[in-house]
mmCIF file of C-alpha atoms and ligand atoms in Angstrom:
data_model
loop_
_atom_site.group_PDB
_atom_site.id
_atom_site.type_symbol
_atom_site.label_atom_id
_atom_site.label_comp_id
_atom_site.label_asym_id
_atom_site.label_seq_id
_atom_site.Cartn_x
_atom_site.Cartn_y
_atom_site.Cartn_z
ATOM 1 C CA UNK R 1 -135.176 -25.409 86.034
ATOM 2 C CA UNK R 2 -136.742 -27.665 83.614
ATOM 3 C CA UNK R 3 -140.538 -27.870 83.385
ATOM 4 C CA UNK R 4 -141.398 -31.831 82.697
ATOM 5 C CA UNK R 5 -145.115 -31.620 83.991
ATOM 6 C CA UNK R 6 -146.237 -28.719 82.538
ATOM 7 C CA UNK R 7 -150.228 -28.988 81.817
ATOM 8 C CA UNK R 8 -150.278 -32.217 83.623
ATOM 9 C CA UNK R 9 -151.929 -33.147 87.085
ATOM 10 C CA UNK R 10 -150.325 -34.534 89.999
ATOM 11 C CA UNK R 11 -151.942 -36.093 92.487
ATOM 12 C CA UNK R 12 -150.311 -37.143 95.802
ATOM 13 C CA UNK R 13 -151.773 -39.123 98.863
ATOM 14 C CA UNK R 14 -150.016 -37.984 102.290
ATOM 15 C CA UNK R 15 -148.577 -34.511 100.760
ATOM 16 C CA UNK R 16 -149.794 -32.594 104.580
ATOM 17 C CA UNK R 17 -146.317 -33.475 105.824
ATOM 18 C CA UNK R 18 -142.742 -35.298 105.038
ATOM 19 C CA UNK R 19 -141.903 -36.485 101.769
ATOM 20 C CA UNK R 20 -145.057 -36.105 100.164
ATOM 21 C CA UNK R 21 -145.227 -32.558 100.737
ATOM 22 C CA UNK R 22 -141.542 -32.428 99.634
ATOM 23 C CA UNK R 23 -143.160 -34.456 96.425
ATOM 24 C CA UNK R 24 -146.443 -31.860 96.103
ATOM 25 C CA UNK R 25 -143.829 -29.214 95.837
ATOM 26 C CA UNK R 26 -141.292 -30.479 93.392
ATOM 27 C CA UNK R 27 -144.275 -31.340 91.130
ATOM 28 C CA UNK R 28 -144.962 -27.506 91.107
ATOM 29 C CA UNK R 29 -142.159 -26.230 90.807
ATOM 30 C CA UNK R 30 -142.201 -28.148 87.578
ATOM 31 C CA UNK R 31 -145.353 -27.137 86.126
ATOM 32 C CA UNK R 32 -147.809 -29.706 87.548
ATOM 33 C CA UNK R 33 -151.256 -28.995 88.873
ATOM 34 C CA UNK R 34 -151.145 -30.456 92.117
ATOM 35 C CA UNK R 35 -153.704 -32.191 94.273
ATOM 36 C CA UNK R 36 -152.613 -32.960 97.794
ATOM 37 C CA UNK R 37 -154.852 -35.722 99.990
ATOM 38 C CA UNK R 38 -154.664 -36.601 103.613
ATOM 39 C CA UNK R 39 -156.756 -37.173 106.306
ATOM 40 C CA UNK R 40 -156.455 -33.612 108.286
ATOM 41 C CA UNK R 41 -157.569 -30.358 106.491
ATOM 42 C CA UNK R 42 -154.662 -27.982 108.103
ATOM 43 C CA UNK R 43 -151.610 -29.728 106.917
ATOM 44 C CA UNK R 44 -153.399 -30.032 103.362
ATOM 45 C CA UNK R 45 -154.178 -26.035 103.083
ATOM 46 C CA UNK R 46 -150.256 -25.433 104.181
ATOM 47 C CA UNK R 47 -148.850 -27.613 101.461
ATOM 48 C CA UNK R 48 -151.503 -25.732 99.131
ATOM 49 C CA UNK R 49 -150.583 -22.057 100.421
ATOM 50 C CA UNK R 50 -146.254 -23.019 99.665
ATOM 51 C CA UNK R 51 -147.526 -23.834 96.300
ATOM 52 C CA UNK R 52 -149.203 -20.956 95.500
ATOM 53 C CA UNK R 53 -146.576 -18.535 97.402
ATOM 54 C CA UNK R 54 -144.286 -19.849 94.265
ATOM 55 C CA UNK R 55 -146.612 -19.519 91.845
ATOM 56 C CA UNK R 56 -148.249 -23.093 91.293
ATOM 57 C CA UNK R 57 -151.743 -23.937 91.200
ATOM 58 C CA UNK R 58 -153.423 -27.073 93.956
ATOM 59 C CA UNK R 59 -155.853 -28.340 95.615
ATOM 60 C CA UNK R 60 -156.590 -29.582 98.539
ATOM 61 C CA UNK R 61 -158.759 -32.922 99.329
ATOM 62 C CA UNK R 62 -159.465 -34.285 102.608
ATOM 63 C CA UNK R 63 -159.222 -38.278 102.007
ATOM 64 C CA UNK R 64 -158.775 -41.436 103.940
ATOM 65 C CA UNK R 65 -156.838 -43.510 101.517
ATOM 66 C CA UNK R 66 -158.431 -46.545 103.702
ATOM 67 C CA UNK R 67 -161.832 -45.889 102.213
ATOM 68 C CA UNK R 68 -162.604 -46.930 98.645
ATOM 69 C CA UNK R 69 -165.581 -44.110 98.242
ATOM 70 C CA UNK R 70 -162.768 -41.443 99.690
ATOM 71 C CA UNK R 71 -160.391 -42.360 97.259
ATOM 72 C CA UNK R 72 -162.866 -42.484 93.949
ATOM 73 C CA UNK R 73 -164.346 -39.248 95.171
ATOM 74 C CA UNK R 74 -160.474 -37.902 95.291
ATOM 75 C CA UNK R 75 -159.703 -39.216 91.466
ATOM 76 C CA UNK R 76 -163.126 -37.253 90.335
ATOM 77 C CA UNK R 77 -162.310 -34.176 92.238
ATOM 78 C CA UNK R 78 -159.094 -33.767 90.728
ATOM 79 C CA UNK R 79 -160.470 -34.465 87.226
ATOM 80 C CA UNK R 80 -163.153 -32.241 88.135
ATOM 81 C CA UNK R 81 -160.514 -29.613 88.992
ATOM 82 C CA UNK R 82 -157.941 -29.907 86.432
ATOM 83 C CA UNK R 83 -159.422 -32.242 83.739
ATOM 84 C CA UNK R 84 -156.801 -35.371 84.271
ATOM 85 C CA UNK R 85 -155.096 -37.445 86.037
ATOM 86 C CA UNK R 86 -151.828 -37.845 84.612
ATOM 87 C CA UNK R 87 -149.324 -39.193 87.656
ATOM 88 C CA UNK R 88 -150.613 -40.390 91.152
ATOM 89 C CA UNK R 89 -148.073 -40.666 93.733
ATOM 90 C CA UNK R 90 -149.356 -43.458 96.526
ATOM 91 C CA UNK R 91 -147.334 -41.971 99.530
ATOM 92 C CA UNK R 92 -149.508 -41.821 102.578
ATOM 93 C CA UNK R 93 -148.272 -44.749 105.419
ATOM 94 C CA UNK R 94 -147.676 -45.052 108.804
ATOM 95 C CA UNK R 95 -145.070 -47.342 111.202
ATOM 96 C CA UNK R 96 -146.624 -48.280 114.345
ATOM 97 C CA UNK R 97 -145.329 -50.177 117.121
ATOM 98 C CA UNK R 98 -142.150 -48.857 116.316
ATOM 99 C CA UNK R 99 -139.221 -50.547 118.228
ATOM 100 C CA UNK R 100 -141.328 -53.597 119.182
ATOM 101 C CA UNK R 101 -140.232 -57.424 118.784
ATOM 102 C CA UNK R 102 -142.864 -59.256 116.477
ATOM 103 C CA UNK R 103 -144.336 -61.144 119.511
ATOM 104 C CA UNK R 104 -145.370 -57.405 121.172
ATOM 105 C CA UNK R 105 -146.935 -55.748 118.188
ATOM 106 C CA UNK R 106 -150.152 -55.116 119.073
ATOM 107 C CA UNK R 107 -152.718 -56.751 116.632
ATOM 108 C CA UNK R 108 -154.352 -53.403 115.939
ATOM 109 C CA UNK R 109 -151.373 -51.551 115.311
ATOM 110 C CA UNK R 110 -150.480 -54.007 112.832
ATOM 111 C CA UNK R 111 -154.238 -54.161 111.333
ATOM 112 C CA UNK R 112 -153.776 -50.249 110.811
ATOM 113 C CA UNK R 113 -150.914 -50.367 109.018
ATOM 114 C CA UNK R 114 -152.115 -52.865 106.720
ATOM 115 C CA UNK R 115 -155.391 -51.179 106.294
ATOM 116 C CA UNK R 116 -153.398 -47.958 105.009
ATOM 117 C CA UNK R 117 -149.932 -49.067 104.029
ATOM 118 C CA UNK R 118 -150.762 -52.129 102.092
ATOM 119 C CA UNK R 119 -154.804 -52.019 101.557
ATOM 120 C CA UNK R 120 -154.562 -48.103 100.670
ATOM 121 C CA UNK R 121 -151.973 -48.463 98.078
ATOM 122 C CA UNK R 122 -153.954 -51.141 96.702
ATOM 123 C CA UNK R 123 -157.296 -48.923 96.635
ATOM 124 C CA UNK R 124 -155.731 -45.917 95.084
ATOM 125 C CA UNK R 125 -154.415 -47.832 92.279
ATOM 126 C CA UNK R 126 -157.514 -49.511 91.525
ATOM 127 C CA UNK R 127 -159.042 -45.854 91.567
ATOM 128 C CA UNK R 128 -156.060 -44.324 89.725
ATOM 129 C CA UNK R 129 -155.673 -47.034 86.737
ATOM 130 C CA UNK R 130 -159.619 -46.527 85.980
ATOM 131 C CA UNK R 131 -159.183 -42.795 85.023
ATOM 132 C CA UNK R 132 -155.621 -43.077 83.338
ATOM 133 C CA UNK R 133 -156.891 -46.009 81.161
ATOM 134 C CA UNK R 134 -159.557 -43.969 79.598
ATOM 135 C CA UNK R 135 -157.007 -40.658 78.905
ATOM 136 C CA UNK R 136 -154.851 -40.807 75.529
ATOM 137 C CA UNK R 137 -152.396 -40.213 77.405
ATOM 138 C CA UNK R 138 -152.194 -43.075 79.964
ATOM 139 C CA UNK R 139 -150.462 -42.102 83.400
ATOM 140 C CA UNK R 140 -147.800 -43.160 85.854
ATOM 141 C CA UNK R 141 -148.019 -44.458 89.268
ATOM 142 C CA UNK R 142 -145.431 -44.444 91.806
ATOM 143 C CA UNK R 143 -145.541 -46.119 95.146
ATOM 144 C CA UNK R 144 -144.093 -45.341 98.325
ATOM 145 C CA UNK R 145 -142.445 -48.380 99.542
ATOM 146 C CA UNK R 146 -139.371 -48.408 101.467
ATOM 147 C CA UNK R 147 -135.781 -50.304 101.946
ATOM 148 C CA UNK R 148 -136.680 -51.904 104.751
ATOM 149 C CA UNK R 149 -139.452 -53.978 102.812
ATOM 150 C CA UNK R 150 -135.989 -55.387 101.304
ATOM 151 C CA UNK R 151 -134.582 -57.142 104.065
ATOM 152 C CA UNK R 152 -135.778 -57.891 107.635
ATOM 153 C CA UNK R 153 -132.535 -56.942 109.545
ATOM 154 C CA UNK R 154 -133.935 -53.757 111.184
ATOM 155 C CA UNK R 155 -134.922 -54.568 115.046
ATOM 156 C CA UNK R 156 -138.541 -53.198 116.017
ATOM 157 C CA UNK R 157 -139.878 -52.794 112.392
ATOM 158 C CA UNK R 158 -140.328 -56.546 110.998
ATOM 159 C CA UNK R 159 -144.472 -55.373 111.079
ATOM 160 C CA UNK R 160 -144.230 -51.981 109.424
ATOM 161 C CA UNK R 161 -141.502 -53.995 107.130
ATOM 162 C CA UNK R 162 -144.092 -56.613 106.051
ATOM 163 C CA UNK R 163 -146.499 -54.073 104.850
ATOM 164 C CA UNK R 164 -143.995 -52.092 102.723
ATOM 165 C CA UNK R 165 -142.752 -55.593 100.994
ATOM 166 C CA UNK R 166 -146.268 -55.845 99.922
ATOM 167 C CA UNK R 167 -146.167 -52.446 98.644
ATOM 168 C CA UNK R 168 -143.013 -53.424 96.233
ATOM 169 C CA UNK R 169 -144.508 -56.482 95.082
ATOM 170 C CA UNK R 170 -147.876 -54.735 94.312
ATOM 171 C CA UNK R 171 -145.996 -52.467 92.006
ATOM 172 C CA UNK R 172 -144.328 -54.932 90.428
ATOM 173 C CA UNK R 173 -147.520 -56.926 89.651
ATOM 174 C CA UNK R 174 -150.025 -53.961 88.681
ATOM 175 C CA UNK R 175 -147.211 -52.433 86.402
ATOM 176 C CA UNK R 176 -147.227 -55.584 84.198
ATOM 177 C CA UNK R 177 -151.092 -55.794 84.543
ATOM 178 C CA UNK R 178 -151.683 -52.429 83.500
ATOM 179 C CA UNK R 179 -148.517 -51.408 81.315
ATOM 180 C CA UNK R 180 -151.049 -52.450 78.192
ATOM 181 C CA UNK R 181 -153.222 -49.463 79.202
ATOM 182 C CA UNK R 182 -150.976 -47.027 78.982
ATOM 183 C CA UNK R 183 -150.061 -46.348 82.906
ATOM 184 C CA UNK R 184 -146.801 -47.072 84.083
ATOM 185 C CA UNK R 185 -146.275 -48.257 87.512
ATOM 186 C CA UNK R 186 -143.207 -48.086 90.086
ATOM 187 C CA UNK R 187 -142.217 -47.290 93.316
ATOM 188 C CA UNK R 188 -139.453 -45.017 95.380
ATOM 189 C CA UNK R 189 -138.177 -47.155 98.201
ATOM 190 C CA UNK R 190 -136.391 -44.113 100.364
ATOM 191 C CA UNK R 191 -134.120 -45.455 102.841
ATOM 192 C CA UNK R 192 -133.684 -43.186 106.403
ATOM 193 C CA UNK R 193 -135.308 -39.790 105.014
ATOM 194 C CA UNK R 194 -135.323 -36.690 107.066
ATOM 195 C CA UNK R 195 -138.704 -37.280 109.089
ATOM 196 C CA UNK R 196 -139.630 -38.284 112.147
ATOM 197 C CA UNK R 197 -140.998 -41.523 110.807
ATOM 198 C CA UNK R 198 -136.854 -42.034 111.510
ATOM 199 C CA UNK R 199 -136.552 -41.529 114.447
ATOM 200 C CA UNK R 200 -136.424 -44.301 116.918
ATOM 201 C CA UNK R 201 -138.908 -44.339 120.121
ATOM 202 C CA UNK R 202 -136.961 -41.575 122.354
ATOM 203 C CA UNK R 203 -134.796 -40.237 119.602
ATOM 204 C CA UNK R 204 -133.510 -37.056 118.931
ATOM 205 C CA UNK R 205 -132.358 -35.452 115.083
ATOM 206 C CA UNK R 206 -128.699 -35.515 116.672
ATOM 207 C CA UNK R 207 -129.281 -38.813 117.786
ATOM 208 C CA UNK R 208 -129.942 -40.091 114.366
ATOM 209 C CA UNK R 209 -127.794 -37.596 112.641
ATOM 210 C CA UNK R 210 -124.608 -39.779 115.004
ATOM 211 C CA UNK R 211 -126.133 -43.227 114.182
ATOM 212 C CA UNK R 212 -126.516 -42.303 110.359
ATOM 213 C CA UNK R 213 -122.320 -42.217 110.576
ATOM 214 C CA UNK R 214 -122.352 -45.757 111.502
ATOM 215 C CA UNK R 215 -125.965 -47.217 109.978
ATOM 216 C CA UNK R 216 -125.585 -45.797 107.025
ATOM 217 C CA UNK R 217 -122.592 -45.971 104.102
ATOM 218 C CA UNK R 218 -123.601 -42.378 102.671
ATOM 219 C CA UNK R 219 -123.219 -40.982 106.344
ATOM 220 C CA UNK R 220 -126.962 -39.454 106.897
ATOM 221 C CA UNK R 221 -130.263 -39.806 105.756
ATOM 222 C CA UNK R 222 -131.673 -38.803 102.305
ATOM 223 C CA UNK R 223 -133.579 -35.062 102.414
ATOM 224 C CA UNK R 224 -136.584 -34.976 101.377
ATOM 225 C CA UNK R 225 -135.692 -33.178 98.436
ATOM 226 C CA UNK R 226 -133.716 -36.143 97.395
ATOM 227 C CA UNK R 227 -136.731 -38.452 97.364
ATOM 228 C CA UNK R 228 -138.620 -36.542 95.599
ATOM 229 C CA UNK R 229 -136.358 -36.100 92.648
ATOM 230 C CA UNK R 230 -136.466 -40.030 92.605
ATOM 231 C CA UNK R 231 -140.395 -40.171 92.674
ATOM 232 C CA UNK R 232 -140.330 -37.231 89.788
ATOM 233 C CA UNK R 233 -137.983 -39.480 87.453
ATOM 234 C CA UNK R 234 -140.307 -42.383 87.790
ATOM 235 C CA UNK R 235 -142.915 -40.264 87.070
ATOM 236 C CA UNK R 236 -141.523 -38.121 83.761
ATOM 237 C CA UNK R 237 -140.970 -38.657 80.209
ATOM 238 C CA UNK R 238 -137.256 -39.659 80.781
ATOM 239 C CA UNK R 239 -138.598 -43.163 82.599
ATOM 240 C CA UNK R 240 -141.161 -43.828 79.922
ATOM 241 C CA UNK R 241 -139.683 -47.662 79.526
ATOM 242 C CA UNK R 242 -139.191 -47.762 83.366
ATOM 243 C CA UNK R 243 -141.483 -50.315 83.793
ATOM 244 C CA UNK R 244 -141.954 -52.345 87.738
ATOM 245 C CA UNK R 245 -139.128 -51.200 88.908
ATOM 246 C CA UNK R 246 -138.303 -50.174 93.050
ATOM 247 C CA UNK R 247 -135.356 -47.492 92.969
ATOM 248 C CA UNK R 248 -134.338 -47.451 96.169
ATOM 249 C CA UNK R 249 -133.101 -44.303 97.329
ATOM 250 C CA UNK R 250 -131.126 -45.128 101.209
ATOM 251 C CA UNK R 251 -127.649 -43.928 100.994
ATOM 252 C CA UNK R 252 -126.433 -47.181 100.126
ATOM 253 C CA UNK R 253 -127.559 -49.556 102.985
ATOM 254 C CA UNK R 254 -128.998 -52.034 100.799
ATOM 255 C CA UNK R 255 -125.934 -51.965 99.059
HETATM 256 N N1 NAP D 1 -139.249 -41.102 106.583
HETATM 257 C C1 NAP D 1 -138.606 -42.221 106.285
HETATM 258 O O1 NAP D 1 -137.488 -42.466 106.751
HETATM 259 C C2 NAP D 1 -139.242 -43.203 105.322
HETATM 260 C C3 NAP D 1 -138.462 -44.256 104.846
HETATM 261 C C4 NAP D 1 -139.019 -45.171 103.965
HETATM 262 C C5 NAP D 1 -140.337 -45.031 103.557
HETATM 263 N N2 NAP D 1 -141.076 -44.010 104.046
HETATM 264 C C6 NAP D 1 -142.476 -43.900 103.579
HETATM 265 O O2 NAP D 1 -142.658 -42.617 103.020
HETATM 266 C C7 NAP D 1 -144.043 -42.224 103.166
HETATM 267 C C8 NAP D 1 -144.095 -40.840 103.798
HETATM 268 O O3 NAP D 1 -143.480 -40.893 105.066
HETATM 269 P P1 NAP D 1 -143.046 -39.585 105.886
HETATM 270 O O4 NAP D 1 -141.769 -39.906 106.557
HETATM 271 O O5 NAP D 1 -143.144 -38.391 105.009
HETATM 272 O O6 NAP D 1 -144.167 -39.587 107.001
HETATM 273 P P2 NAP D 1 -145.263 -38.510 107.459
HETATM 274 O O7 NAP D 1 -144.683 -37.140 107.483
HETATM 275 O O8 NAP D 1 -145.858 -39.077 108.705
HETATM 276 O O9 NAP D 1 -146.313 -38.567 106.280
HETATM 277 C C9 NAP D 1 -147.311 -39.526 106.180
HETATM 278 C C10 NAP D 1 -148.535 -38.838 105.600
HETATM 279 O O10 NAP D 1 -149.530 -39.830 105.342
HETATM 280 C C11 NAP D 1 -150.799 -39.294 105.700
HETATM 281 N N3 NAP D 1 -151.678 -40.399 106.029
HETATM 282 C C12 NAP D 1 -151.509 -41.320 107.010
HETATM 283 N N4 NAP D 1 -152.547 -42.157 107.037
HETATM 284 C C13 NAP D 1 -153.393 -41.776 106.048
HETATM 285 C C14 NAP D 1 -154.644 -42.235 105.579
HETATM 286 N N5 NAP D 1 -155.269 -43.278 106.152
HETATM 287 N N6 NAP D 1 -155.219 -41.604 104.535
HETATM 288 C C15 NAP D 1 -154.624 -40.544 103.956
HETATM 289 N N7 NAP D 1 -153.430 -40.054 104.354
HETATM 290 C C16 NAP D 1 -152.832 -40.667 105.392
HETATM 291 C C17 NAP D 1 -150.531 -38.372 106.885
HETATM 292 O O11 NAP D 1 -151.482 -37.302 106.965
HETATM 293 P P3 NAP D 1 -152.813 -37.424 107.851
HETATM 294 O O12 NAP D 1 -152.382 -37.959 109.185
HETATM 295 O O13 NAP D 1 -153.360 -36.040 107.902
HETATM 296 O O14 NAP D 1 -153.711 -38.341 107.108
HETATM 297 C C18 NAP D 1 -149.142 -37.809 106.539
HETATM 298 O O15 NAP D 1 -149.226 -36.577 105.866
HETATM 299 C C19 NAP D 1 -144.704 -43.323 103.988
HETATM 300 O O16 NAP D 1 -145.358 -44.230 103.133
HETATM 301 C C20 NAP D 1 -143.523 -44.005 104.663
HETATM 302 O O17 NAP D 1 -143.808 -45.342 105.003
HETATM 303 C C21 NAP D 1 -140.579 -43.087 104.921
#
């Protein structure tokens, strides 16, 4: 096992549950201090209890990545804690109105998935770039967007779509805004991962695990495991002139 973040602090938004607990844990087992935000307490102190059953130190901060004062008060808590902050991963999103034609999304559905997918990202960056800018040692950012901010061609999603385009193009933009002050932005855009955020409305796992065959040219969804390797790339040493870019990680479909 190599050991790129040892001495360094990760923190990552949505890390209760999915791929960003999948993220909070890969980060450990690599060294990294973790610090795991979400909304609800319980998920939080589960992530925190894996990572100390293997050894790792985290923390856990509750945080609603839809308030500005939650987020700064998240950034100072971790420095508080550990004394940096030297990657952020901006992972914590929601698809609403799942399955739905444009013309039936309800308008607060779509309202809360811009206020945390899009407006969220947006705040934690702002948050995140004004601590990494005053290290020596910079920082990198990666974003959670997803392959279906690529392309509009998956029925039911165009809202949830919308907000994860803006994700990819926010990364793009606040990488070459910020790459002068030392933080280095990008984003994972996972494909079908294995979460229920996956599953259609009425879905099973086998379900999905059949349509994968067809929907898919790799067969079945990405683990979260898989994702998270992509998000720690971005994030090391080995990327240091990775620079704006979206690695998407789906299996081929965007292919
Ligand atoms: N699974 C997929 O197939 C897939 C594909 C492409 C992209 N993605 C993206 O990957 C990310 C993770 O998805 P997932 O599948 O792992 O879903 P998940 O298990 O539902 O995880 C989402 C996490 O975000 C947190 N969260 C939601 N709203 C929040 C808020 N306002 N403030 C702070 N935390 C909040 C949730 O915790 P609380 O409810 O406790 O806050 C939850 O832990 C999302 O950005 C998603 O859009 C997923």
């Amino acid at each position: 096992m190599t050991h790129r973040f040892t001495d360094r602090t990760a923190l990552v938004t949505g890390a209760g549950s999915g791929i960003g607990r999948a993220v909070a844990l890969a980060f450990a087992a690599e060294g990294a201090q973790v610090v795991v935000a979400g909304r609800r307490r319980e998920p939080l102190d589960e992530t925190v209890a894996l990572i100390e059953q293997a050894g790792g130190k985290a923390l856990a901060v509750t945080a609603d990545v839809t308030r500005s004062a939650d987020i700064q008060a998240l950034v100072d808590a971790t420095v508080d804690r550990f004394g940096s902050l030297d990657v952020a991963v901006n992972n914590a999103g929601v698809l609403e109105a799942g399955g739905r034609p444009v013309a039936d999304v309800p308008e607060d559905a779509w309202r809360r998935m811009l206020d945390i997918n899009v407006t969220g990202v947006l705040l934690a960056l702002q948050a995140e770039v004004r601590r990494m800018r005053t290290q020596p040692g910079g920082g990198a950012i990666v974003n959670i967007a997803s392959r279906i901010g690529v392309h509009g061609r998956i029925p039911g999603t165009t809202a949830y779509a919308a907000t994860k385009a803006a994700v990819s193009i926010l990364t793009r933009g606040a990488a070459l805004d910020h790459i002068a002050d030392g933080v280095r932005i990008n984003a994972v855009s996972p494909g079908a991962s294995a979460t229920p955020m996956s599953l259609r409305p009425g879905e099973t796992e086998a379900d999905r695990a059949e349509r994968m065959k067809t929907d898919v040219p790799l067969g079945r969804v990405s683990t979260v495991k898989e994702i998270a390797a992509a998000v720690l790339y971005l994030a090391s040493d080995d990327a240091a002139s990775v620079v704006g870019a979206d690695l998407v990680v789906d299996g081929g479909s965007t292919a």
